[in-house]
PDB file of C-alpha atoms in Angstrom:
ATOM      1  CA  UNK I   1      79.499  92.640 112.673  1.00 76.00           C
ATOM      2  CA  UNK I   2      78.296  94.172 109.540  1.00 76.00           C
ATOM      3  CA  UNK I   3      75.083  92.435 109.868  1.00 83.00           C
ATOM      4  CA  UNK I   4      74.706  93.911 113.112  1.00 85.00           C
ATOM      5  CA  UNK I   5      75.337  97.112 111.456  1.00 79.00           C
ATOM      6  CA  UNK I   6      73.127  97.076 109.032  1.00 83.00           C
ATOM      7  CA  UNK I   7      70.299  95.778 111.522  1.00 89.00           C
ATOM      8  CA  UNK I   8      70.671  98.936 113.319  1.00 86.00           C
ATOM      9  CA  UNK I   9      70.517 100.784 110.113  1.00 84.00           C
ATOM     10  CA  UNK I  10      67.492  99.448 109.434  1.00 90.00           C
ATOM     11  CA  UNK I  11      65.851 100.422 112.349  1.00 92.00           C
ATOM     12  CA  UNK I  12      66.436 103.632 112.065  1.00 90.00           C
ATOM     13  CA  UNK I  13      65.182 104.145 108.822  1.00 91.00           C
ATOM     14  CA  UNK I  14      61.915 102.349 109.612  1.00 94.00           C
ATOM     15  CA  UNK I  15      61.249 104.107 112.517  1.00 94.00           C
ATOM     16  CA  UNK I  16      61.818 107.581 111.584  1.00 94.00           C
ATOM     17  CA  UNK I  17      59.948 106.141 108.772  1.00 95.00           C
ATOM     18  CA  UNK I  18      56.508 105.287 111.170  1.00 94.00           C
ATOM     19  CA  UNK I  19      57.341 108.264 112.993  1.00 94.00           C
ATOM     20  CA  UNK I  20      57.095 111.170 110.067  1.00 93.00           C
ATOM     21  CA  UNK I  21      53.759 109.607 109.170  1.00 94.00           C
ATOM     22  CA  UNK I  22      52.174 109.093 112.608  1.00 94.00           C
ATOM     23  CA  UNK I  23      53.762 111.058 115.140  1.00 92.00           C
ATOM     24  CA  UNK I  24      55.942 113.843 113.146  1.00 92.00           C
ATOM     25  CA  UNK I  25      55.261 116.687 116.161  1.00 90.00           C
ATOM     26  CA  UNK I  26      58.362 114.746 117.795  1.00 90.00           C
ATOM     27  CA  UNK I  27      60.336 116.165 115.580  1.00 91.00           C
ATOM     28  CA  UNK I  28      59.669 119.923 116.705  1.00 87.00           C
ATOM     29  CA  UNK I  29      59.042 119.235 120.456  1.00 87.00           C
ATOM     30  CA  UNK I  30      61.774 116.674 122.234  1.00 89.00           C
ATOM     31  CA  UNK I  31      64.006 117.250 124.958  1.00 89.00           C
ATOM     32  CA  UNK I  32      66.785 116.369 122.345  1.00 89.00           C
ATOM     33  CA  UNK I  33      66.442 119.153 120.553  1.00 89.00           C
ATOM     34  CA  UNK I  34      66.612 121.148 123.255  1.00 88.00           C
ATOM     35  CA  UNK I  35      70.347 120.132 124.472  1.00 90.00           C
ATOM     36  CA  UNK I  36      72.104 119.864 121.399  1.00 90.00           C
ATOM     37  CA  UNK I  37      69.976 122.247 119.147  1.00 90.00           C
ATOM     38  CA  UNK I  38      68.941 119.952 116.329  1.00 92.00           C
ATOM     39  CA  UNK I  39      67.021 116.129 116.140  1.00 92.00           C
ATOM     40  CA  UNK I  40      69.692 113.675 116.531  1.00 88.00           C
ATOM     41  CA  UNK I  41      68.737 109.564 114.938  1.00 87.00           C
ATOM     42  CA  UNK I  42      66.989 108.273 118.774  1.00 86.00           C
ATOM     43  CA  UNK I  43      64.133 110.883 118.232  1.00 90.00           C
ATOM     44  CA  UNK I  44      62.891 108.350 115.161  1.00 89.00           C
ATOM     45  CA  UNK I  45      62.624 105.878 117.130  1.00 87.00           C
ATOM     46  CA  UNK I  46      62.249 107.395 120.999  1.00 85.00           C
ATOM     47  CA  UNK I  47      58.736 108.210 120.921  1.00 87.00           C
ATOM     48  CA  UNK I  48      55.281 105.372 120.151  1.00 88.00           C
ATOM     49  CA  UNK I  49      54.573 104.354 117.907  1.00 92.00           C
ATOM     50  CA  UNK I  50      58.033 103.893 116.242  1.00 92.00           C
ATOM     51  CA  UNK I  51      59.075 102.270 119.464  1.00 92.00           C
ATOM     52  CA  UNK I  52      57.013  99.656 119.118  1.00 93.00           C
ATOM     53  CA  UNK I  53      58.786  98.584 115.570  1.00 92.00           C
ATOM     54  CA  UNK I  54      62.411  99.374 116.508  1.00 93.00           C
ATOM     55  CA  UNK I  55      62.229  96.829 119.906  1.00 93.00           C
ATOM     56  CA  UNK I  56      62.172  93.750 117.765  1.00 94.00           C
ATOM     57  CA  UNK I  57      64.998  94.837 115.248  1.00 93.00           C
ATOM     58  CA  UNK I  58      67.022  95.800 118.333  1.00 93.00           C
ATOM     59  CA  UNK I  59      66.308  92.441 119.526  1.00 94.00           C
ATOM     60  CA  UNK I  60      67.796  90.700 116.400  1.00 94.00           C
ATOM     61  CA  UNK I  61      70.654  93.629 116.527  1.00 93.00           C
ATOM     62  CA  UNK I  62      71.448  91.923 119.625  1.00 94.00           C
ATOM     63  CA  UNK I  63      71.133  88.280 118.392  1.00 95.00           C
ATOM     64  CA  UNK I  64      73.182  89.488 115.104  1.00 94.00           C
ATOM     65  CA  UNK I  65      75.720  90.641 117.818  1.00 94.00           C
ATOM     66  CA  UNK I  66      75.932  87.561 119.751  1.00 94.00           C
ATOM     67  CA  UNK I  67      76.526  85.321 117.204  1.00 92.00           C
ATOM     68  CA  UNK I  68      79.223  87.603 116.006  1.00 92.00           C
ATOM     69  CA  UNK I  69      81.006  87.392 119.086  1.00 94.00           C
ATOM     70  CA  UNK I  70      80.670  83.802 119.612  1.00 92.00           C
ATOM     71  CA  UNK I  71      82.040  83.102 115.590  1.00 91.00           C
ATOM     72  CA  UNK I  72      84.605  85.929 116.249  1.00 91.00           C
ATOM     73  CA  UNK I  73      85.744  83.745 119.214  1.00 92.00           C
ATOM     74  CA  UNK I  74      86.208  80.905 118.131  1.00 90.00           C
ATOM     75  CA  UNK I  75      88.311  82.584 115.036  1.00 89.00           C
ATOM     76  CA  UNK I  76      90.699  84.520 117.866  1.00 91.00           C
ATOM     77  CA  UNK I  77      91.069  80.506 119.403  1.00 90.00           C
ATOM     78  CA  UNK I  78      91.721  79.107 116.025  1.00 88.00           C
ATOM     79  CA  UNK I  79      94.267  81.704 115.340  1.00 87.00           C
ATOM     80  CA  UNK I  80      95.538  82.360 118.914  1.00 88.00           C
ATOM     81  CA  UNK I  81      99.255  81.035 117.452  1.00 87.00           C
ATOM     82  CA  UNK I  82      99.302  84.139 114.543  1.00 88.00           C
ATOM     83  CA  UNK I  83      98.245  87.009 117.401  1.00 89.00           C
ATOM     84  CA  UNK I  84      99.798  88.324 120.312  1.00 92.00           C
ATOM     85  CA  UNK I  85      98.839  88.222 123.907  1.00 92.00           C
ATOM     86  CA  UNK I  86      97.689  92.095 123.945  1.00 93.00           C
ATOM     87  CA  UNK I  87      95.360  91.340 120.179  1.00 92.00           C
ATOM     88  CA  UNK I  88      93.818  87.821 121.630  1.00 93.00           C
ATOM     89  CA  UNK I  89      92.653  89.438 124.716  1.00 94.00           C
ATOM     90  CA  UNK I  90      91.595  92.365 123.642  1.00 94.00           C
ATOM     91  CA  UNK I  91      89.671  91.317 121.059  1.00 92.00           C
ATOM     92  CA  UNK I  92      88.273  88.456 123.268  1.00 94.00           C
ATOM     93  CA  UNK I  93      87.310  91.035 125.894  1.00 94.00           C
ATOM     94  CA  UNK I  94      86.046  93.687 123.414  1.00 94.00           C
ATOM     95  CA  UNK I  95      83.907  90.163 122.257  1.00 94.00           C
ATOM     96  CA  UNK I  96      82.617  89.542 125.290  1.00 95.00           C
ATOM     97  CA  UNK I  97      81.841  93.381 126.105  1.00 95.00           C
ATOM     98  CA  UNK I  98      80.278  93.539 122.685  1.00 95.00           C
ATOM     99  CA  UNK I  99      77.618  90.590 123.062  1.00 95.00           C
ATOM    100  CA  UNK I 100      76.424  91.618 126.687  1.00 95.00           C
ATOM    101  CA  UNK I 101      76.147  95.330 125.740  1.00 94.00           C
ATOM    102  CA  UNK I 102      74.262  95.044 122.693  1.00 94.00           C
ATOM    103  CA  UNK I 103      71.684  92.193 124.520  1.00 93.00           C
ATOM    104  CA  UNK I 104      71.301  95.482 126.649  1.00 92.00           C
ATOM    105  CA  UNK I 105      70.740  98.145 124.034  1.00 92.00           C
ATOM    106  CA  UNK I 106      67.192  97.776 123.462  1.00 91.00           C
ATOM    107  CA  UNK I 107      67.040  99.214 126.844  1.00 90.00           C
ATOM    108  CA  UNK I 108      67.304 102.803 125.498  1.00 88.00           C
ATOM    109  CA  UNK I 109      63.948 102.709 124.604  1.00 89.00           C
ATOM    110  CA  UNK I 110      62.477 101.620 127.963  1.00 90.00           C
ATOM    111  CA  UNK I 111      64.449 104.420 129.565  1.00 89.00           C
ATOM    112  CA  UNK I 112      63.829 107.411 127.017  1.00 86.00           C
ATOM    113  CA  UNK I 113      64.533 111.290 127.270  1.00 86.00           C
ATOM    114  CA  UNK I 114      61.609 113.128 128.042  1.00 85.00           C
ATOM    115  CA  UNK I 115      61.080 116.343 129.663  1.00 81.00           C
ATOM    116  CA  UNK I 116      59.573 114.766 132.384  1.00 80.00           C
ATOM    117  CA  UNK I 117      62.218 112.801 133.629  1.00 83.00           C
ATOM    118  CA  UNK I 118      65.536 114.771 133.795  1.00 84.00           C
ATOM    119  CA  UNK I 119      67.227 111.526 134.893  1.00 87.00           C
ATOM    120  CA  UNK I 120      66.167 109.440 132.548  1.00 88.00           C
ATOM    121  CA  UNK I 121      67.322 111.619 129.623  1.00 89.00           C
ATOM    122  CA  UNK I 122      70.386 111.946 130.889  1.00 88.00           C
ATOM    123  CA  UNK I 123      70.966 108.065 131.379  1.00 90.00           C
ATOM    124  CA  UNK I 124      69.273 107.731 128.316  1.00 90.00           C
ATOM    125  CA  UNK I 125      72.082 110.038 126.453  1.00 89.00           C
ATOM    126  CA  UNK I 126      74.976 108.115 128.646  1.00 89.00           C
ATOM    127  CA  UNK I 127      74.351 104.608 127.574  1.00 90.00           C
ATOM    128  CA  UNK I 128      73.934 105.691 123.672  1.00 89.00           C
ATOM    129  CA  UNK I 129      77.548 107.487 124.300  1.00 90.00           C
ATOM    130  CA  UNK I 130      78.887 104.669 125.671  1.00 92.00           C
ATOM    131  CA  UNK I 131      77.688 102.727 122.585  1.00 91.00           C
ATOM    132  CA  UNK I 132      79.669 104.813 120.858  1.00 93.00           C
ATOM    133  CA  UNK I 133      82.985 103.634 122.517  1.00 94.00           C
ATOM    134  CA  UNK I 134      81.662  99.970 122.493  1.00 93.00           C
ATOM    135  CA  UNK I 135      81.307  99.486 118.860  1.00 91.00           C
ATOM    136  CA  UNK I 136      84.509 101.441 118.200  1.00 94.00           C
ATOM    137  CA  UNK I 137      86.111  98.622 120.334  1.00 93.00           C
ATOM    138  CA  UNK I 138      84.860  96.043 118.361  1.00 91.00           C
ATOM    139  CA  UNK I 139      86.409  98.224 115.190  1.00 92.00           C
ATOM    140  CA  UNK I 140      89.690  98.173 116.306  1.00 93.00           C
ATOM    141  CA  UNK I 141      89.922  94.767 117.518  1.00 91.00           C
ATOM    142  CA  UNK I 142      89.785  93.641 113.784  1.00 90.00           C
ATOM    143  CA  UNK I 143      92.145  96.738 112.619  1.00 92.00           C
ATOM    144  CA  UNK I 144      94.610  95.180 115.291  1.00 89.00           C
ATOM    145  CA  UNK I 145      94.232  91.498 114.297  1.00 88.00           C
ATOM    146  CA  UNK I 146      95.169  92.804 110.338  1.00 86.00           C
ATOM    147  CA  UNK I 147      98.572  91.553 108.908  1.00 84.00           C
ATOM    148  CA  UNK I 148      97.985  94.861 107.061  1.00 86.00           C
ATOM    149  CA  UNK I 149      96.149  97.816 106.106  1.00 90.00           C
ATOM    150  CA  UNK I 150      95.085  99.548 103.375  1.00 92.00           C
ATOM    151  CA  UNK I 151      95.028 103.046 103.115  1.00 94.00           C
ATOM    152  CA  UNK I 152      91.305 103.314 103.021  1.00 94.00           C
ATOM    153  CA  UNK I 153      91.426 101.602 106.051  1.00 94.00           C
ATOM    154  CA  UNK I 154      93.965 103.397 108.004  1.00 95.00           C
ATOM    155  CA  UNK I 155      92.240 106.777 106.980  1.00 96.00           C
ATOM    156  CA  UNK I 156      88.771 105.488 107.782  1.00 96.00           C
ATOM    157  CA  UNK I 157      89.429 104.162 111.031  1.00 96.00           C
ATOM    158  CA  UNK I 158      91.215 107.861 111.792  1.00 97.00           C
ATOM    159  CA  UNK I 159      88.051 109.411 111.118  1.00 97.00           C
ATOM    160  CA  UNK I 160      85.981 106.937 112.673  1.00 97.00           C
ATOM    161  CA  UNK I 161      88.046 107.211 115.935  1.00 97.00           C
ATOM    162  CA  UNK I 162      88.145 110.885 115.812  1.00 97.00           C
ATOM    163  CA  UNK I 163      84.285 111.098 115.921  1.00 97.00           C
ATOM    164  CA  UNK I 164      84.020 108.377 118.298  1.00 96.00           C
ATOM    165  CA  UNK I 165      85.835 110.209 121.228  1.00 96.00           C
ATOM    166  CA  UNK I 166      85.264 113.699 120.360  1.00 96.00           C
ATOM    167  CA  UNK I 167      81.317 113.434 119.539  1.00 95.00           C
ATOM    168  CA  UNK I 168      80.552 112.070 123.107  1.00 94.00           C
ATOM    169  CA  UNK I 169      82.963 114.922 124.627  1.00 94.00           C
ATOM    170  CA  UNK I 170      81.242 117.427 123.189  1.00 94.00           C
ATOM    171  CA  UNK I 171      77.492 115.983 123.516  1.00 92.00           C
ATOM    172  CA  UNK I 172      78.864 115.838 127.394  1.00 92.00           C
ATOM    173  CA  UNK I 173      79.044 120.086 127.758  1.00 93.00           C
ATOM    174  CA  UNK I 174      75.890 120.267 125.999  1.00 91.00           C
ATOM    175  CA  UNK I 175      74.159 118.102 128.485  1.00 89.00           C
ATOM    176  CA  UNK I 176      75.534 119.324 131.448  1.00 87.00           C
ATOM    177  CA  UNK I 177      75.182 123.292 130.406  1.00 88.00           C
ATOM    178  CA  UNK I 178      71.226 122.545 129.994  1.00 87.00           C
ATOM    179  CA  UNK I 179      70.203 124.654 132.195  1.00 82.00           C
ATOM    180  CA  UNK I 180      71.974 123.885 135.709  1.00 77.00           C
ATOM    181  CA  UNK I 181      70.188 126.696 137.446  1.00 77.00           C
ATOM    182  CA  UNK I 182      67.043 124.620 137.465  1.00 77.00           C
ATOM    183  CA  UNK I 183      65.749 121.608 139.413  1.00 79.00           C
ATOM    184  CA  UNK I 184      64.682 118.346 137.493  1.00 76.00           C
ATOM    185  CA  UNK I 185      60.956 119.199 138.084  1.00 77.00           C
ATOM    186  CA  UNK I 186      61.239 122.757 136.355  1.00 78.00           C
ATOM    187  CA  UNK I 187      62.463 121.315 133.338  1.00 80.00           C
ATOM    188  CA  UNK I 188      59.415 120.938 131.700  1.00 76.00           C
ATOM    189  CA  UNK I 189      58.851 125.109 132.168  1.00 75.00           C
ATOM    190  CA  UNK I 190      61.303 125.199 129.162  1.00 78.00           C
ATOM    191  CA  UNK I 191      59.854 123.360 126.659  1.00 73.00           C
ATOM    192  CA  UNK I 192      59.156 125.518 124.011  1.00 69.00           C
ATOM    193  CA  UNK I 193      62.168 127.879 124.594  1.00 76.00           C
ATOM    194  CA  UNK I 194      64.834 128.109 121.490  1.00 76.00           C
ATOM    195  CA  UNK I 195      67.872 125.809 122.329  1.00 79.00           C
ATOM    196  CA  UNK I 196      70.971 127.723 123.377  1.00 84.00           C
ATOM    197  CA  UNK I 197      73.607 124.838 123.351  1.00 89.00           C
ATOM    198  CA  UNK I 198      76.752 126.270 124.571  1.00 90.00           C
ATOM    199  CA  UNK I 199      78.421 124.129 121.302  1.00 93.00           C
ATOM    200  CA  UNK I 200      77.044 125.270 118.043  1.00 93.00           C
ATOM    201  CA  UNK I 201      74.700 122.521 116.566  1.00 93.00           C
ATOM    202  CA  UNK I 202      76.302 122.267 113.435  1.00 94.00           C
ATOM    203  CA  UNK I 203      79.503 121.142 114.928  1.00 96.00           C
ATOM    204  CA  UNK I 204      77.501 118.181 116.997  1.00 95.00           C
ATOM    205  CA  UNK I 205      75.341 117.447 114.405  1.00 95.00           C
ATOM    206  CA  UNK I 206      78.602 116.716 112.195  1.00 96.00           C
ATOM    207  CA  UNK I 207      80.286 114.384 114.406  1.00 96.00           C
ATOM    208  CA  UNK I 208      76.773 113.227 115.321  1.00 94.00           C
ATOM    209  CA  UNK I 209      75.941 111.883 111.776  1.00 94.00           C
ATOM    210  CA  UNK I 210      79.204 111.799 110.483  1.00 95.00           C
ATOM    211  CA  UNK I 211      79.730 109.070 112.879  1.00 94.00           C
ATOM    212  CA  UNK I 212      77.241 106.716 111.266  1.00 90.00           C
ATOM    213  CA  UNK I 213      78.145 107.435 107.849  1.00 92.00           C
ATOM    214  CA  UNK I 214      81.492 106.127 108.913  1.00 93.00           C
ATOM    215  CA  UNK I 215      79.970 103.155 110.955  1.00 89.00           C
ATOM    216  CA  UNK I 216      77.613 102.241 108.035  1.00 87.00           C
ATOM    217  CA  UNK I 217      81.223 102.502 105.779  1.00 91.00           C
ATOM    218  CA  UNK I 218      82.414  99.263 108.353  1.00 89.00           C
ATOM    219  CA  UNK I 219      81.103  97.212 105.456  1.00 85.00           C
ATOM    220  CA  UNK I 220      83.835  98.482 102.624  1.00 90.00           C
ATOM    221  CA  UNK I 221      86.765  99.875 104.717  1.00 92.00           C
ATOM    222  CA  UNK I 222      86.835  96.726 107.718  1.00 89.00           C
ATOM    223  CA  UNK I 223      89.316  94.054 106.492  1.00 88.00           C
ATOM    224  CA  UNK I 224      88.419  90.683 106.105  1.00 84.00           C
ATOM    225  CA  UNK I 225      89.346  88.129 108.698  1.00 79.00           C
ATOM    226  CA  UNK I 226      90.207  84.313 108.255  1.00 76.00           C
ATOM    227  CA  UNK I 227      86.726  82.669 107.428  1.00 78.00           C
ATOM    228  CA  UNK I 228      84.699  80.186 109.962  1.00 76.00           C
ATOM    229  CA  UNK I 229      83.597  76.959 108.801  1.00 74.00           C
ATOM    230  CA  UNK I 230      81.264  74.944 110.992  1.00 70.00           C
ATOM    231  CA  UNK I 231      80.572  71.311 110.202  1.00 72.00           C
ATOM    232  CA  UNK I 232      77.712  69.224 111.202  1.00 67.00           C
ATOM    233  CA  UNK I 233      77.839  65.275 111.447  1.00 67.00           C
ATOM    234  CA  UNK I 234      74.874  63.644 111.405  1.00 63.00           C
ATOM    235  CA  UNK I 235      75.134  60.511 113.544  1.00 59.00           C
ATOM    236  CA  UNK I 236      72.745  57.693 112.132  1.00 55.00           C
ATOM    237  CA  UNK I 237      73.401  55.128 114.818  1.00 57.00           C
ATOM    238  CA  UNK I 238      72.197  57.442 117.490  1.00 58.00           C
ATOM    239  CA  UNK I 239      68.401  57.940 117.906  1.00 53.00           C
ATOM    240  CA  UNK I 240      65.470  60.025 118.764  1.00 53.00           C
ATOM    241  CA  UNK I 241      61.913  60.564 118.976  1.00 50.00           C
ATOM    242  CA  UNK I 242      60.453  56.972 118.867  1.00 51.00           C
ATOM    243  CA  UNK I 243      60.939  54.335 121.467  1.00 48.00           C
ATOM    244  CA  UNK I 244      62.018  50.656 120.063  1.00 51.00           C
ATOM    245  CA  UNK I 245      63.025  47.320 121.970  1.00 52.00           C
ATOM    246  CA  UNK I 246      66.305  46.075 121.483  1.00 53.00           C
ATOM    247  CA  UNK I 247      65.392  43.873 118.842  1.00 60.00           C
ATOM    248  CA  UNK I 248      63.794  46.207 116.340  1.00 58.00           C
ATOM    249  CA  UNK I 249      67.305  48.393 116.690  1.00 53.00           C
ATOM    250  CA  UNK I 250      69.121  44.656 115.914  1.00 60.00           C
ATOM    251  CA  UNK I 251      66.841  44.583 112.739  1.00 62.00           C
ATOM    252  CA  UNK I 252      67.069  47.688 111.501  1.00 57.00           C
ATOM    253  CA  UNK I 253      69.838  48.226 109.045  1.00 50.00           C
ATOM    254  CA  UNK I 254      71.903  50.701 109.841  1.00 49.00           C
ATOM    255  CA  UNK I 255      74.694  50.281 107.296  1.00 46.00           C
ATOM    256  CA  UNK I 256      72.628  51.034 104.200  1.00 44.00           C
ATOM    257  CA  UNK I 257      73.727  54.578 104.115  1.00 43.00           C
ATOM    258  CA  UNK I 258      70.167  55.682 104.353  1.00 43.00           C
ATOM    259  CA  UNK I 259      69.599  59.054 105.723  1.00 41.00           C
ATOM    260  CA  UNK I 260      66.629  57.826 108.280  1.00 41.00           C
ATOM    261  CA  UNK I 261      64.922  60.335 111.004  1.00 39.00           C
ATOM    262  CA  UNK I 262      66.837  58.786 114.418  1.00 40.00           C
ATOM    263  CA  UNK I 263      64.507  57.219 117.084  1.00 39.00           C
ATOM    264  CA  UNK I 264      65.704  56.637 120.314  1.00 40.00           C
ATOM    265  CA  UNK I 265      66.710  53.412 121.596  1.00 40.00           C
ATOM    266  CA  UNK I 266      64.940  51.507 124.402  1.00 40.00           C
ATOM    267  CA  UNK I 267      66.461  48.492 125.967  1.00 41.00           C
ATOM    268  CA  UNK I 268      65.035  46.260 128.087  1.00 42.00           C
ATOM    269  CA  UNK I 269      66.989  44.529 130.754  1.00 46.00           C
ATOM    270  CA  UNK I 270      67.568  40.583 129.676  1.00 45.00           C
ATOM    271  CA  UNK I 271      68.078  40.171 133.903  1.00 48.00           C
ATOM    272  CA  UNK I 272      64.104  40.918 133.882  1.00 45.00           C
TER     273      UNK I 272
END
């Protein structure tokens, strides 16, 4: 989960990295701007060619995120006996939730906010929101699996929850007061007007990056959970690769200890 995290991070930096050098008018002319009043963290990476290096880190966000969910599984089954009904299925559900939504993420930059496409801003805005509530799931799954909590924790996680719900409340009046007199196609005629959002920027802007502070503070504040160990036998009798007759497999030695590269067997029918 912290991986994941971090991944995300990452992306952000680097693409309002590419951005500032190659395409920094984005940052004075987006529709973003003009709902909330200031350039919230998708303009870095919204526009080309900054899109073009945030898809593949989203794409390993999304693989860091799956394999989360699958270890984070297996943990819940391996400790089902410790946890109630209400913490294993929540935090198998918020598991499950967690690995499809994230494999879905890097949609946000196929379906962008432009002033061109009212719609598509507006889903655009929706699905990062709901992001919001998706990760905060994951959050509290392992706050709810804890024998206990430190205060850190306890006031982190208030915090964290606190921006969670009331940033996407807020962002909500702001997208819906943008300008309802007008159709989608007259959008555009505003462009270069001064944002008016009904809440004050400041106050968005606050929740808006105080809420990945807090996220990027999952990496001191989250408590630990029982570690995972995978093992992997190696099987030297079974084989791969290279076919043999049944006598070559007789004469090979398989009790040596050897670590050999495993062929697979080919027997021939003694009825032939």
């Amino acid at each position: 989960l912290e991986a994941t995290g971090e991944c995300f991070v990452l992306c952000i930096g680097v693409s309002w990295l590419v951005t500032a050098m190659f395409n920094p008018g984005i940052f004075r002319d987006n529709i973003l701007r003009s709902i909330v009043g200031y350039n919230n963290l998708c303009v870095g990476f919204d526009s080309v060619p900054a899109r073009y290096v945030a898809m593949p880190l989203l794409v390993m966000q999304a693989v860091l995120a799956a394999r989360y969910s699958y270890l984070d599984t297996i943990r819940l089954k391996a400790t089902r006996s410790y946890l109630t009904w209400w913490q294993f299925q929540f935090g198998y559900w918020a598991n499950t939730v967690f690995a499809v939504w994230m494999a879905c993420f890097p949609m946000l930059l196929v379906i962008t906010a432009e002033f061109d496409s009212w719609m598509s801003t507006k889903i655009h805005l929706f699905l990062f929101m709901a992001t919001l509530f998706i990760l905060w799931m994951m959050v509290a799954g392992n706050i709810s699996e804890a024998p206990e909590l430190e205060l850190g924790t306890k006031v982190w996680f208030t915090l964290f929850t606190f921006h969670t719900f009331m940033l996407p409340v807020l962002g909500t009046i702001d997208v819906l007061s943008f300008h309802p007199d007008l159709a989608p196609e007259q959008i555009p005629s505003i462009r270069y007007e001064y944002p008016h959002p009904p809440i004050p920027w400041p106050v968005v802007a606050y929740l808006d990056y105080g809420w990945f502070m807090l996220l990027m503070l999952t990496v001191v504040f989250l408590p630990e959970a029982p570690p995972v160990e995978t093992r992997m036998k190696v099987d030297m009798n079974t084989t791969f690769g290279k076919i043999i007759s049944q006598e070559e497999l007789e004469e090979s030695d398989s009790s040596a200890g050897d670590y050999k590269l495993a062929v697979c067997g080919y027997f021939e029918d003694e009825d032939d």
